Tab-separated table of C-alpha atoms in Angstrom:
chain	number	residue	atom	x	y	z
A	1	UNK	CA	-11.088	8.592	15.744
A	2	UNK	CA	-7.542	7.975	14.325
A	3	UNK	CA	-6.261	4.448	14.886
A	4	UNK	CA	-2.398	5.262	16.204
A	5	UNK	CA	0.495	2.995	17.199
A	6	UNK	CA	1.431	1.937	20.742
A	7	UNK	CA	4.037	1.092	22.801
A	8	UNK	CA	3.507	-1.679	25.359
A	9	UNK	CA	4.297	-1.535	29.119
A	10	UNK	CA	7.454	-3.702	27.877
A	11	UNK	CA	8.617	-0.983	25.065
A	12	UNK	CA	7.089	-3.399	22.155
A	13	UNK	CA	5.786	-0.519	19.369
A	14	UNK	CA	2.173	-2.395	18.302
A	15	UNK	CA	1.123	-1.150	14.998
A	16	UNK	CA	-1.683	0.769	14.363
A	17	UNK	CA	-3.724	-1.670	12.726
A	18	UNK	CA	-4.062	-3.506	16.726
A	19	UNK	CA	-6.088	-0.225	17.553
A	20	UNK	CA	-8.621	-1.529	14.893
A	21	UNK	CA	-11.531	-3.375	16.508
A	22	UNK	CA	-12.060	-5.836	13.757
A	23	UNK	CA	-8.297	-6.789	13.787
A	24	UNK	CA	-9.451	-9.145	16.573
A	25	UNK	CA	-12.148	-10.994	14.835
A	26	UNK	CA	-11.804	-13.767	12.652
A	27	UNK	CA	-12.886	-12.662	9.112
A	28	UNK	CA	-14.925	-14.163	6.560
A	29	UNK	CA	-13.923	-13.309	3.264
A	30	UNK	CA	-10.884	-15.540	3.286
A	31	UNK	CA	-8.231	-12.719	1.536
A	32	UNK	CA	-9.261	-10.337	3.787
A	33	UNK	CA	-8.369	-12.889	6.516
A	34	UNK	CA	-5.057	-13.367	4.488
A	35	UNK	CA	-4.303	-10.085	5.112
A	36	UNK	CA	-5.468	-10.175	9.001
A	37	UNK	CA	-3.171	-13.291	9.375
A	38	UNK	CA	-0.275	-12.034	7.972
A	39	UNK	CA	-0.293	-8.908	10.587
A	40	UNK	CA	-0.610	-11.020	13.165
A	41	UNK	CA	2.022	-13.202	12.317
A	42	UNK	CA	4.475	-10.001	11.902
A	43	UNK	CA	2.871	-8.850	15.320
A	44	UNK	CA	3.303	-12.680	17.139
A	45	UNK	CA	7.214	-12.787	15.537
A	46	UNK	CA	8.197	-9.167	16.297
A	47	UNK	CA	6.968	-9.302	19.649
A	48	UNK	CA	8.661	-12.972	20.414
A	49	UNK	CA	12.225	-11.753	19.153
A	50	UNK	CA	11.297	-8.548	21.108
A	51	UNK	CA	11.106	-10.617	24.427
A	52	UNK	CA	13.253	-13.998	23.183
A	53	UNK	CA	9.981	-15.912	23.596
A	54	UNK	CA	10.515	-19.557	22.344
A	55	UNK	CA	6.787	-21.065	22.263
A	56	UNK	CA	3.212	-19.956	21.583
A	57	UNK	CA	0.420	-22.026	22.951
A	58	UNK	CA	-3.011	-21.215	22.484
A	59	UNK	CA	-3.757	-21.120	26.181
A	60	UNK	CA	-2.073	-18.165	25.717
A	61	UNK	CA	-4.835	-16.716	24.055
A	62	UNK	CA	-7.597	-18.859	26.602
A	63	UNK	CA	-6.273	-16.931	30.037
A	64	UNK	CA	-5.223	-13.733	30.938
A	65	UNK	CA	-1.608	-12.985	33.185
A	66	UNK	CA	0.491	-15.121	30.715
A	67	UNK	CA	3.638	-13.150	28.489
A	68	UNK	CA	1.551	-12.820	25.443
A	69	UNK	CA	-1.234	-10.420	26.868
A	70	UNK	CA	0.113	-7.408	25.855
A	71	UNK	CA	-0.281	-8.432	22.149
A	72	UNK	CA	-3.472	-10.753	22.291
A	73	UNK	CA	-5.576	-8.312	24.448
A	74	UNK	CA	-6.236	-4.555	24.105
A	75	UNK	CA	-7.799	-3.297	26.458
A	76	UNK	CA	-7.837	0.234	25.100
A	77	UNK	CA	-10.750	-1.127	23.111
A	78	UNK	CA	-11.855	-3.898	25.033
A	79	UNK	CA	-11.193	-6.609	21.939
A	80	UNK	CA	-9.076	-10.142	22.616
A	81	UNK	CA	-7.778	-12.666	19.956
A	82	UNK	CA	-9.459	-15.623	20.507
A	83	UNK	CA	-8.335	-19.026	20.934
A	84	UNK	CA	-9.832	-20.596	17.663
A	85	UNK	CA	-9.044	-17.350	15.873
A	86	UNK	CA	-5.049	-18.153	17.213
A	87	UNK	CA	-5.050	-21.624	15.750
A	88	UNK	CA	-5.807	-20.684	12.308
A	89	UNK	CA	-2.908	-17.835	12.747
A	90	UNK	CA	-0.638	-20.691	13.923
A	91	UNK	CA	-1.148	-23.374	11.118
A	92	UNK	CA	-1.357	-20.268	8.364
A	93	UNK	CA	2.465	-19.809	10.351
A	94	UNK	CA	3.310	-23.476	10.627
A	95	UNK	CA	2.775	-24.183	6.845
A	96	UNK	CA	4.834	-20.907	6.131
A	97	UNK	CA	7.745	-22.350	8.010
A	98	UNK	CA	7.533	-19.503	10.629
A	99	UNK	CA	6.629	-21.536	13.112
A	100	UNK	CA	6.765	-25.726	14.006
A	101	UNK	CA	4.045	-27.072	16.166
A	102	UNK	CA	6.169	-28.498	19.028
A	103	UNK	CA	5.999	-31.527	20.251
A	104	UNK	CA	4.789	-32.672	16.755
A	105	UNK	CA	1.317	-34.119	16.058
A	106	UNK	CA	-0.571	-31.456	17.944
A	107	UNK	CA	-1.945	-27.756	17.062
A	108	UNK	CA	-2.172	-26.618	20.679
A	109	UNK	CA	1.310	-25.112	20.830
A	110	UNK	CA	4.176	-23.834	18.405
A	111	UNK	CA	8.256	-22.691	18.459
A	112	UNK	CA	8.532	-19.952	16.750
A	113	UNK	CA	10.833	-19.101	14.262
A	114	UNK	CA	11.957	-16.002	14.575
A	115	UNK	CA	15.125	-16.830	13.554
A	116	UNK	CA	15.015	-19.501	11.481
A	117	UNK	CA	17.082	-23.299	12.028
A	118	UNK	CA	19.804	-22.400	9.477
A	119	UNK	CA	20.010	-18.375	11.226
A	120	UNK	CA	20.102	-20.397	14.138
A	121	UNK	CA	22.980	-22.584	13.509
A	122	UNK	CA	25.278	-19.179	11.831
A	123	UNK	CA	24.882	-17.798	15.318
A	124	UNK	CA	25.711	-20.544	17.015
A	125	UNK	CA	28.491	-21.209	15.191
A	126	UNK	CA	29.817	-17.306	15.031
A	127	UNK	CA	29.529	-17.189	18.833
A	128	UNK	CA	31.229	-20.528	19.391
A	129	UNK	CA	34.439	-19.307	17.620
A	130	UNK	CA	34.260	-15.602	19.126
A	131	UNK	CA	34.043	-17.249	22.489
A	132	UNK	CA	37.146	-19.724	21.931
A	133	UNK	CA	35.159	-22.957	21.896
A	134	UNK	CA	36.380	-24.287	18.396
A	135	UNK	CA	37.567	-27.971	18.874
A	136	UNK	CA	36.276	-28.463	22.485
A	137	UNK	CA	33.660	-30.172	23.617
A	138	UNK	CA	30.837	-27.911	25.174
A	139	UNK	CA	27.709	-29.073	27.392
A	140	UNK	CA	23.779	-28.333	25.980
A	141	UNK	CA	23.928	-26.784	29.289
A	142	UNK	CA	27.053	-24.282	28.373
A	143	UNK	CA	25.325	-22.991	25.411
A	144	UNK	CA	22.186	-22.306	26.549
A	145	UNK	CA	23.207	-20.673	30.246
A	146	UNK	CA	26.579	-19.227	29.741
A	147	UNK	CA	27.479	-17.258	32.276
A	148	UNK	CA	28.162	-14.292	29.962
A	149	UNK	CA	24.231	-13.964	28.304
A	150	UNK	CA	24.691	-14.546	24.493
A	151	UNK	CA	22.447	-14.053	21.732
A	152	UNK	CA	21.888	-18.329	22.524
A	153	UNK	CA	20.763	-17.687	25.832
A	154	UNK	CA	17.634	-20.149	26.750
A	155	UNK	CA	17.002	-20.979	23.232
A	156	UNK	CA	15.093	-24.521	24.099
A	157	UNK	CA	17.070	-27.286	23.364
A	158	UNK	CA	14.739	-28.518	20.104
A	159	UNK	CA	16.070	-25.837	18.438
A	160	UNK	CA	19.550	-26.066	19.417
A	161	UNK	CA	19.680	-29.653	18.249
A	162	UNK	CA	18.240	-28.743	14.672
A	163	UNK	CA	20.763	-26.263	14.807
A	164	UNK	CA	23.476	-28.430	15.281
A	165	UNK	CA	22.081	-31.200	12.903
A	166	UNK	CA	22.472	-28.216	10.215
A	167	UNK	CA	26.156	-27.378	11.697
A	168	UNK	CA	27.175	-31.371	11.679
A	169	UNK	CA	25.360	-31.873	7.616
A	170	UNK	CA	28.572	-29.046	6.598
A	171	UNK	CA	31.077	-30.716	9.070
A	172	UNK	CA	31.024	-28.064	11.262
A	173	UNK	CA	30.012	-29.839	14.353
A	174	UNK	CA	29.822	-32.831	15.863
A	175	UNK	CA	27.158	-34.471	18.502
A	176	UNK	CA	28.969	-36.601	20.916
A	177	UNK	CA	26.695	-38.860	23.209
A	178	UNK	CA	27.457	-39.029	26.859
A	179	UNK	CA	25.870	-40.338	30.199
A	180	UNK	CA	25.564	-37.563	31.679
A	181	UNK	CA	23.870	-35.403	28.532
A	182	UNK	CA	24.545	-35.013	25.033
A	183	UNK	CA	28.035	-32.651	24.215
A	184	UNK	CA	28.988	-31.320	21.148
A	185	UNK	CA	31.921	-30.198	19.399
A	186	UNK	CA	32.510	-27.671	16.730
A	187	UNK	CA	35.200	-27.163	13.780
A	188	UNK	CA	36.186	-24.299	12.292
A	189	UNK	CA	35.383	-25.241	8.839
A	190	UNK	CA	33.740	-28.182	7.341
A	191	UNK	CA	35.785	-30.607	5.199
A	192	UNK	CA	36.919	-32.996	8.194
B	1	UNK	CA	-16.576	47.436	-79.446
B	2	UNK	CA	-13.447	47.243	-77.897
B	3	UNK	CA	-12.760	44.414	-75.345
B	4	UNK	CA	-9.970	44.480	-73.338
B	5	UNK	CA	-9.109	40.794	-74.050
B	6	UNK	CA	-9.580	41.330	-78.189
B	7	UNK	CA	-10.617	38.705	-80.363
B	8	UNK	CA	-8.531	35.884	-81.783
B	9	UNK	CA	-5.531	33.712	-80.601
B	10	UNK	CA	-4.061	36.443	-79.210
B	11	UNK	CA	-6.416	37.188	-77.085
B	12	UNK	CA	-6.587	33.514	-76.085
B	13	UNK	CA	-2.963	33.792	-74.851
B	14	UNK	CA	-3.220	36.995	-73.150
B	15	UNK	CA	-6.461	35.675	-70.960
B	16	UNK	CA	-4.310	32.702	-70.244
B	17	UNK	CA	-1.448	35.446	-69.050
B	18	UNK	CA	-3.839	37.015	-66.913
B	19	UNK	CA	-4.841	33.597	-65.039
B	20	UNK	CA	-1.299	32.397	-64.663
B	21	UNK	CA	-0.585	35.870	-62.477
B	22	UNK	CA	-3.696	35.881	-60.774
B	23	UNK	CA	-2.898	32.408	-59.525
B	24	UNK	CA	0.762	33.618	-58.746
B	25	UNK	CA	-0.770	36.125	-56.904
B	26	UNK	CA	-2.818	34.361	-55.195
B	27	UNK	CA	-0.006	31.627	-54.409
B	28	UNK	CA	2.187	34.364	-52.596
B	29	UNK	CA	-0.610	35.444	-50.496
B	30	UNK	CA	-1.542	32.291	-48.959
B	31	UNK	CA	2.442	31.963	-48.581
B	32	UNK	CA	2.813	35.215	-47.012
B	33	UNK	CA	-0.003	34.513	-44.627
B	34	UNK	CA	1.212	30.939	-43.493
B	35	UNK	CA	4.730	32.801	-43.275
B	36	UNK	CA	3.197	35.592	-41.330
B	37	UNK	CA	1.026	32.491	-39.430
B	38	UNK	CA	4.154	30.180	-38.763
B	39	UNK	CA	6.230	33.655	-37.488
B	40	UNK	CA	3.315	33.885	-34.695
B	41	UNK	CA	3.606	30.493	-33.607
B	42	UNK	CA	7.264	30.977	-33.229
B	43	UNK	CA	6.733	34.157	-31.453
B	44	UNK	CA	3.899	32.686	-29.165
B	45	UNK	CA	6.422	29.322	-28.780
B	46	UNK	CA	9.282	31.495	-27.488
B	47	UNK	CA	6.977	33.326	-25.664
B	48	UNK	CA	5.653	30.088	-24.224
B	49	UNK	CA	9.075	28.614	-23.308
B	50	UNK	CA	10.180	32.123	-21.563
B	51	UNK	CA	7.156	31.437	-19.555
B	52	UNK	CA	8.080	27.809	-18.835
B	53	UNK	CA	11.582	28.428	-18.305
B	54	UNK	CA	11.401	30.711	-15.729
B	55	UNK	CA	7.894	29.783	-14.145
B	56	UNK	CA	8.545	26.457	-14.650
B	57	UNK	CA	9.603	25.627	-10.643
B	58	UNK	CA	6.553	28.025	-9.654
B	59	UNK	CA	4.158	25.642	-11.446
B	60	UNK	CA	6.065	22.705	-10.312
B	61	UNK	CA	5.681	23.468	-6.695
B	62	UNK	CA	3.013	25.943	-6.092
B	63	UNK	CA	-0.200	24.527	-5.992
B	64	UNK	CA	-2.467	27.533	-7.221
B	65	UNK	CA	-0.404	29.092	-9.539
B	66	UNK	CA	-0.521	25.109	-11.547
B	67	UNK	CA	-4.220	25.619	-10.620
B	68	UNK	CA	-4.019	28.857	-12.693
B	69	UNK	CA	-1.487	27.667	-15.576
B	70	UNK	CA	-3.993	24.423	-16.114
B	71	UNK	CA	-7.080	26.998	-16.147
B	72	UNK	CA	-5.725	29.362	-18.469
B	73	UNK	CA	-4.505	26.412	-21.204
B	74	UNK	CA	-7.801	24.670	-20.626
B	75	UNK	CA	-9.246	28.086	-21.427
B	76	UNK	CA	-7.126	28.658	-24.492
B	77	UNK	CA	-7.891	24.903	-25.742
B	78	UNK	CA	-4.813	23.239	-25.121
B	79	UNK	CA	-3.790	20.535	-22.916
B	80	UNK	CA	-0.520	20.819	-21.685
B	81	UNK	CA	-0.534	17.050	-21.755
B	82	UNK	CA	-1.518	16.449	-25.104
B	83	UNK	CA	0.876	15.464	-28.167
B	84	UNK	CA	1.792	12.585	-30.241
B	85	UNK	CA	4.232	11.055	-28.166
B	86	UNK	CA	5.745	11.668	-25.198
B	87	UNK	CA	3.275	14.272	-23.595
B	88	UNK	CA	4.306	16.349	-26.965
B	89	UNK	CA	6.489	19.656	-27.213
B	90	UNK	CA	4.464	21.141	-24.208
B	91	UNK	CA	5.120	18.421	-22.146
B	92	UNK	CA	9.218	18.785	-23.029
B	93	UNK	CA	9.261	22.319	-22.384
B	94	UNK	CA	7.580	22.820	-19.152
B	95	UNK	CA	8.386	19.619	-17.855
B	96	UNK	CA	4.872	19.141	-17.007
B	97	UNK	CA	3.952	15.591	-18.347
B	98	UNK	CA	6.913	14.186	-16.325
B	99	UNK	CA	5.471	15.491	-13.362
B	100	UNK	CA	2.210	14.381	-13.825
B	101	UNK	CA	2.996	11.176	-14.996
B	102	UNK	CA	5.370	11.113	-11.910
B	103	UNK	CA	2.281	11.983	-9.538
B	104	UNK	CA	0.279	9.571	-11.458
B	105	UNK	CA	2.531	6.686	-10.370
B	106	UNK	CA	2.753	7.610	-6.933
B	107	UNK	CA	-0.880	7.327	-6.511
B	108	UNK	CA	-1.078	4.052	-7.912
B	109	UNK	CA	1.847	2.903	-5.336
B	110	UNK	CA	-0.279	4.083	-2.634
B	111	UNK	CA	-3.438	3.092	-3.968
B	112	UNK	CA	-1.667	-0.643	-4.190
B	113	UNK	CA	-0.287	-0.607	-0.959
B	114	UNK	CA	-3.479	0.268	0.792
B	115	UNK	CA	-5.372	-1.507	-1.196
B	116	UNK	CA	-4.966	-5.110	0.899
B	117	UNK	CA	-6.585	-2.641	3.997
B	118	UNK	CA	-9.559	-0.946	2.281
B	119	UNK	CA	-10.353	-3.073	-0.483
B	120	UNK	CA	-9.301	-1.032	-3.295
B	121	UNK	CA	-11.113	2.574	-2.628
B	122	UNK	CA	-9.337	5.198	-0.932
B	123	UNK	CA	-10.756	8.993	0.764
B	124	UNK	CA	-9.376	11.957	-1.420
B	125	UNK	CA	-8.135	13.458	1.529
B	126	UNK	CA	-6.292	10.672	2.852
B	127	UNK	CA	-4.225	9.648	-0.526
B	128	UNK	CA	-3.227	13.372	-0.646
B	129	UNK	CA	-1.636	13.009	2.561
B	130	UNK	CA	-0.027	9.838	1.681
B	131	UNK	CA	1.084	10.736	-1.598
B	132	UNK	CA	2.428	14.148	0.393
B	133	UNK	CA	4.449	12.146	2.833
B	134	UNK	CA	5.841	9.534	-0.123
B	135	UNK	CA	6.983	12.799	-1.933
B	136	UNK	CA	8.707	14.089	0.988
B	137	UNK	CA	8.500	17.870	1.952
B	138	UNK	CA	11.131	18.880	-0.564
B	139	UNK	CA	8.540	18.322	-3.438
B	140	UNK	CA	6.085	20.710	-2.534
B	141	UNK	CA	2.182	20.476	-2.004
B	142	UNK	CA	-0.028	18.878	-4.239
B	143	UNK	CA	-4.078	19.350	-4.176
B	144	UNK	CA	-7.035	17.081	-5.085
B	145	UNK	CA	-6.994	18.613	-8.214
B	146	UNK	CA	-3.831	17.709	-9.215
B	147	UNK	CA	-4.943	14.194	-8.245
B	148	UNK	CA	-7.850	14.447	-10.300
B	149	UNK	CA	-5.957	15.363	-13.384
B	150	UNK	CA	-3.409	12.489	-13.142
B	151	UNK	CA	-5.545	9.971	-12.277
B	152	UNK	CA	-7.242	11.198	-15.886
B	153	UNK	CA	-3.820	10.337	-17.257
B	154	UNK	CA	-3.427	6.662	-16.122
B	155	UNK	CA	-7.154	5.949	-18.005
B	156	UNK	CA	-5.401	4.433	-21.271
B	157	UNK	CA	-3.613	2.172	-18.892
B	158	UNK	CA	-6.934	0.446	-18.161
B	159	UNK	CA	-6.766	-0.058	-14.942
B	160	UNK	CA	-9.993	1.364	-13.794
B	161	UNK	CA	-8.882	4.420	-11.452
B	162	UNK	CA	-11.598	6.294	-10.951
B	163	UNK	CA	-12.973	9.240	-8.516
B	164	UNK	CA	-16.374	9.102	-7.098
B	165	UNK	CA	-18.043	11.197	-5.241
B	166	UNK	CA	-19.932	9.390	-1.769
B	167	UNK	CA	-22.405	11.792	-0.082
B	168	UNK	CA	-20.220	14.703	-0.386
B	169	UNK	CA	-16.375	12.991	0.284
B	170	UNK	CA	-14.854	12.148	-2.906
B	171	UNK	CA	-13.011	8.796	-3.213
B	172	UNK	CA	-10.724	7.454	-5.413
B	173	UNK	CA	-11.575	3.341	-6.442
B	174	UNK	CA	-8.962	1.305	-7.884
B	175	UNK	CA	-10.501	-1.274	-8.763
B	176	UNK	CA	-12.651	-2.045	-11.687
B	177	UNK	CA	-15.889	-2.506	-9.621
B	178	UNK	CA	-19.469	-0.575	-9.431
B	179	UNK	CA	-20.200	0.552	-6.456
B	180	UNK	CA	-23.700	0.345	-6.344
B	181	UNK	CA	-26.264	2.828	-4.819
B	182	UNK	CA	-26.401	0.998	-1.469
B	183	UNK	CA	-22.955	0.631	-1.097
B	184	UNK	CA	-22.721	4.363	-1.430
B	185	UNK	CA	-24.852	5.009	1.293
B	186	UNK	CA	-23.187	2.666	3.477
B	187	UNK	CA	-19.756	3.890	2.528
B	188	UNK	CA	-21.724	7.950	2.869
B	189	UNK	CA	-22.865	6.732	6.356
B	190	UNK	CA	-19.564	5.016	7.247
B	191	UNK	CA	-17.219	8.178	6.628
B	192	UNK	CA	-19.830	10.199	9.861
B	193	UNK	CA	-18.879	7.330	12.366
B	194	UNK	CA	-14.853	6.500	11.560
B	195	UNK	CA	-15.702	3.688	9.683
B	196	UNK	CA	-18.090	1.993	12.081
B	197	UNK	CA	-21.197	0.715	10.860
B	198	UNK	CA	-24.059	-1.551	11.909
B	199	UNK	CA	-27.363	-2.932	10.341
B	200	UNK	CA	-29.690	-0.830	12.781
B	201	UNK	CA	-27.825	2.575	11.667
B	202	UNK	CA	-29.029	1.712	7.794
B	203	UNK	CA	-32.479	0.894	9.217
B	204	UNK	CA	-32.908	3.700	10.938
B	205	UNK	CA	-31.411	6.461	9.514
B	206	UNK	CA	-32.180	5.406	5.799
B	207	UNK	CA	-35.663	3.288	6.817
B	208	UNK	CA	-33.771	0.157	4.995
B	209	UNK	CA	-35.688	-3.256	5.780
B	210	UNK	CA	-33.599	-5.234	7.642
B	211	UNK	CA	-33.141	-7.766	4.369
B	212	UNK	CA	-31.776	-4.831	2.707
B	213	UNK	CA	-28.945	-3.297	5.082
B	214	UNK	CA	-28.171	-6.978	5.982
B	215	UNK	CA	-27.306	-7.820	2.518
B	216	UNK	CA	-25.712	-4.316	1.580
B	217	UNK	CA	-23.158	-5.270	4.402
B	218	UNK	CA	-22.640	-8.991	3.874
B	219	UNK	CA	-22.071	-7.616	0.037
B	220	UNK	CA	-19.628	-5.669	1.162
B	221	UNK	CA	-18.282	-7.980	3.543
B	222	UNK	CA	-17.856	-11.109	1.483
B	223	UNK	CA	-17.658	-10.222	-2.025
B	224	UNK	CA	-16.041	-6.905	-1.935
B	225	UNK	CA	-13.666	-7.016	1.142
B	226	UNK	CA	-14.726	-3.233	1.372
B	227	UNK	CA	-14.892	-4.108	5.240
B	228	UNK	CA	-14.259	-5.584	8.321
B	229	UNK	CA	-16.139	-7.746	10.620
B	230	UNK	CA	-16.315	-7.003	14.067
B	231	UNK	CA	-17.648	-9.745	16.693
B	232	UNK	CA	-16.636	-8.763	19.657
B	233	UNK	CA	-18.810	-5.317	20.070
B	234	UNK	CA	-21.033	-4.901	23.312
B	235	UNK	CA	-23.659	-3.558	21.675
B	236	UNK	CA	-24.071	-5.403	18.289
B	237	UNK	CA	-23.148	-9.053	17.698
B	238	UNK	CA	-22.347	-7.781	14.200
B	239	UNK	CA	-20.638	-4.473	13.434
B	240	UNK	CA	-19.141	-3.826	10.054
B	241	UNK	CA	-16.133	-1.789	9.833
B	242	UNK	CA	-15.582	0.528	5.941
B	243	UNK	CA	-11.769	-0.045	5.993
B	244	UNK	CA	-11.756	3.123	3.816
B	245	UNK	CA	-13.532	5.314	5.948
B	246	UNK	CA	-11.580	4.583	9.203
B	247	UNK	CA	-8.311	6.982	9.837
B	248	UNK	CA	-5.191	5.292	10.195
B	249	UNK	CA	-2.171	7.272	11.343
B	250	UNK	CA	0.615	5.294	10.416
């Protein structure tokens, strides 16, 4: 019985350690589990950037039909990740920075990193300037549902704003306060 | 009487004459025959590089034609290896030690990188292929007892590579741990079912107590990280998984 890869209704190629039935139990011997952990957490960010999932929750994990069942359930061989197996995944990924649990103060549910704050910010700032936005102020709303899809598309707004905290620390944007919703401008180049 | 030698002092000197040649003599034979020994060696050296030169990419790449070369110098007493440094004058002229040495790191990167996923011992079969695929195609086959004889060359390294033999599949450990009898049944048992195991199969199959299988396995389990747990099986609340006996394709 040779454990292969697989490719998932939504074209996501699963390694061929998910075929293993053990991969879905939490282990014992604690460097095994190390070494469990750290293909999930390759698995949980691959398949996140695969579909431009945002959050992780461990409901997830708790009932079937949500976005993460190709990944925690194989049916092939009848094994699930568990819930309480999931939250040590998440806080092994939250204290490796590949993760936040979000809102803070809670373990229930994480944004994931699978591009991290200052990636984040590069891209934002790279498609500000290819799009002809330098120096004018844009909406939250503009960046995250332009009508042209960009590689910012729905990226939740807790993430935008760290991006743009790491923009503003080099000059390179600017978070203007307004009635109607926070704006923001960007510069081409810090030093203003 | 008369003696060849004579009496007197001149007599004394002429027996002295006599030794001096004989020792002469006897000087230019053991000369002539280390000359006559050191000519053969050159011979049987040319001879040897001529056969290295222009076999030297047949015992590179063909499998049992090595197989043959290694026989035939085992057979003659010499070790292609062997020399004072560097893998010695054999070793420079067929290239061999490189090679060898070569193969001998490659199955210590693949013995590393698999090591986080079957705790440190390995099927024969299985590190040929992988060491097959890290050479690539160009490099040609290589056979278990080529493994074999490198693994023999990383021993003054220290590092504990070793090949056992588990009811009839050899394995190769890489890490500087006993495998006790036990866990050489369980490992024997292991290889039949892909790597599945449970407690009931060591009871009754081997007529274990259940003491005895439980702690073979929980060995295994905890100390060793030779396997996987496995809580979510219909029939068994516990199965054990040999990570080293399962086949993994990619």
């Amino acid at each position: 019985m040779a454990l292969s890869t697989h490719t998932t209704s939504s074209g996501y190629l699963l390694p061929s350690i998910h075929s293993a039935p053990p991969f879905f139990t939490q282990q014992p011997n604690s460097s095994t589990q190390a070494v469990v952990t750290e293909h999930w957490t390759r698995i949980i960010l691959g398949y996140a950037r695969h579909r431009r999932l945002f959050f992780l929750r461990i409901e997830d994990a708790e009932v079937a039909g949500g976005d993460w069942d190709e990944v925690f359930r194989n049916e092939r061989i009848n094994r699930r990740l568990l819930p309480d197996h999931l939250q040590t995944i998440l806080a092994s990924m939250a204290g490796k920075s590949q993760a936040v649990y979000e809102p803070p103060k809670q373990t229930r549910a994480v944004l994931l990193y699978w591009r991290r704050p200052e990636e984040w910010a590069e891209v934002l700032h790279t498609w500000v300037s290819s799009t002809g936005h330098m120096n004018t102020i844009m909406t939250f709303y503009e960046i995250t549902d332009p009508p042209v899809e960009s590689p910012l598309s729905g990226i939740p707004e807790v993430l935008l704003r760290k991006a743009i905290a790491i923009l503003a620390k080099t000059g390179r944007a600017q978070m203007i306060g307004a009635a109607d919703g926070d704006g923001v401008r960007f510069f081409a180049s810090g030093g203003k | 009487m008369h003696r060849l030698g004579g009496v007197g002092l001149a007599a004394f000197e002429r027996h002295e004459q006599s030794k001096r040649s004989f020792a002469e003599l006897s000087n230019e034979l053991s000369q002539s025959q280390v000359d006559h020994l050191h000519s053969q060696l050159n011979q049987f050296r040319t001879a040897l590089a001529r056969f290295a030169s222009s076999h030297r990419e047949t015992i590179k790449n063909d499998p049992t034609f090595r197989h043959a070369f290694q026989q035939m110098c085992s057979s003659i007493g010499v070790d292609p290896l062997a020399g004072p440094r560097k893998g010695g004058w054999w070793a420079e002229l067929l290239g061999i030690g490189d090679w060898q040495y070569e193969l001998g790191v490659q199955i210590v990167d693949v013995c590393v990188s698999t090591r986080e996923r079957n705790g440190g011992v390995i099927e024969m079969a299985e590190l040929v292929r992988l060491v097959t695929k890290l050479r690539g195609v160009s490099a040609g086959t290589i056979t278990e007892d080529d493994v074999v004889r490198s693994i023999k060359t990383l021993h003054p390294l220290g590092a504990g590579y070793q090949v056992v033999e588990v009811g009839g599949i050899k394995m190769v450990r890489s890490v500087v741990k006993e495998l006790d009898e036990d866990q050489a049944i369980v490992l024997a048992l292991a290889q039949e079912s892909g790597g599945r195991i449970v407690e009931d199969t060591l009871v009754d199959r081997k007529g274990w107590t259940q003491e005895r299988a439980h702690a073979a396995l929980d060995n295994m389990l905890l100390r060793d990280g030779l396997c996987w747990l496995d809580e979510q099986d219909k029939q068994h609340d516990r199965v054990y998984w040999v990570t080293s006996a399962m086949q993994w394709e990619a």
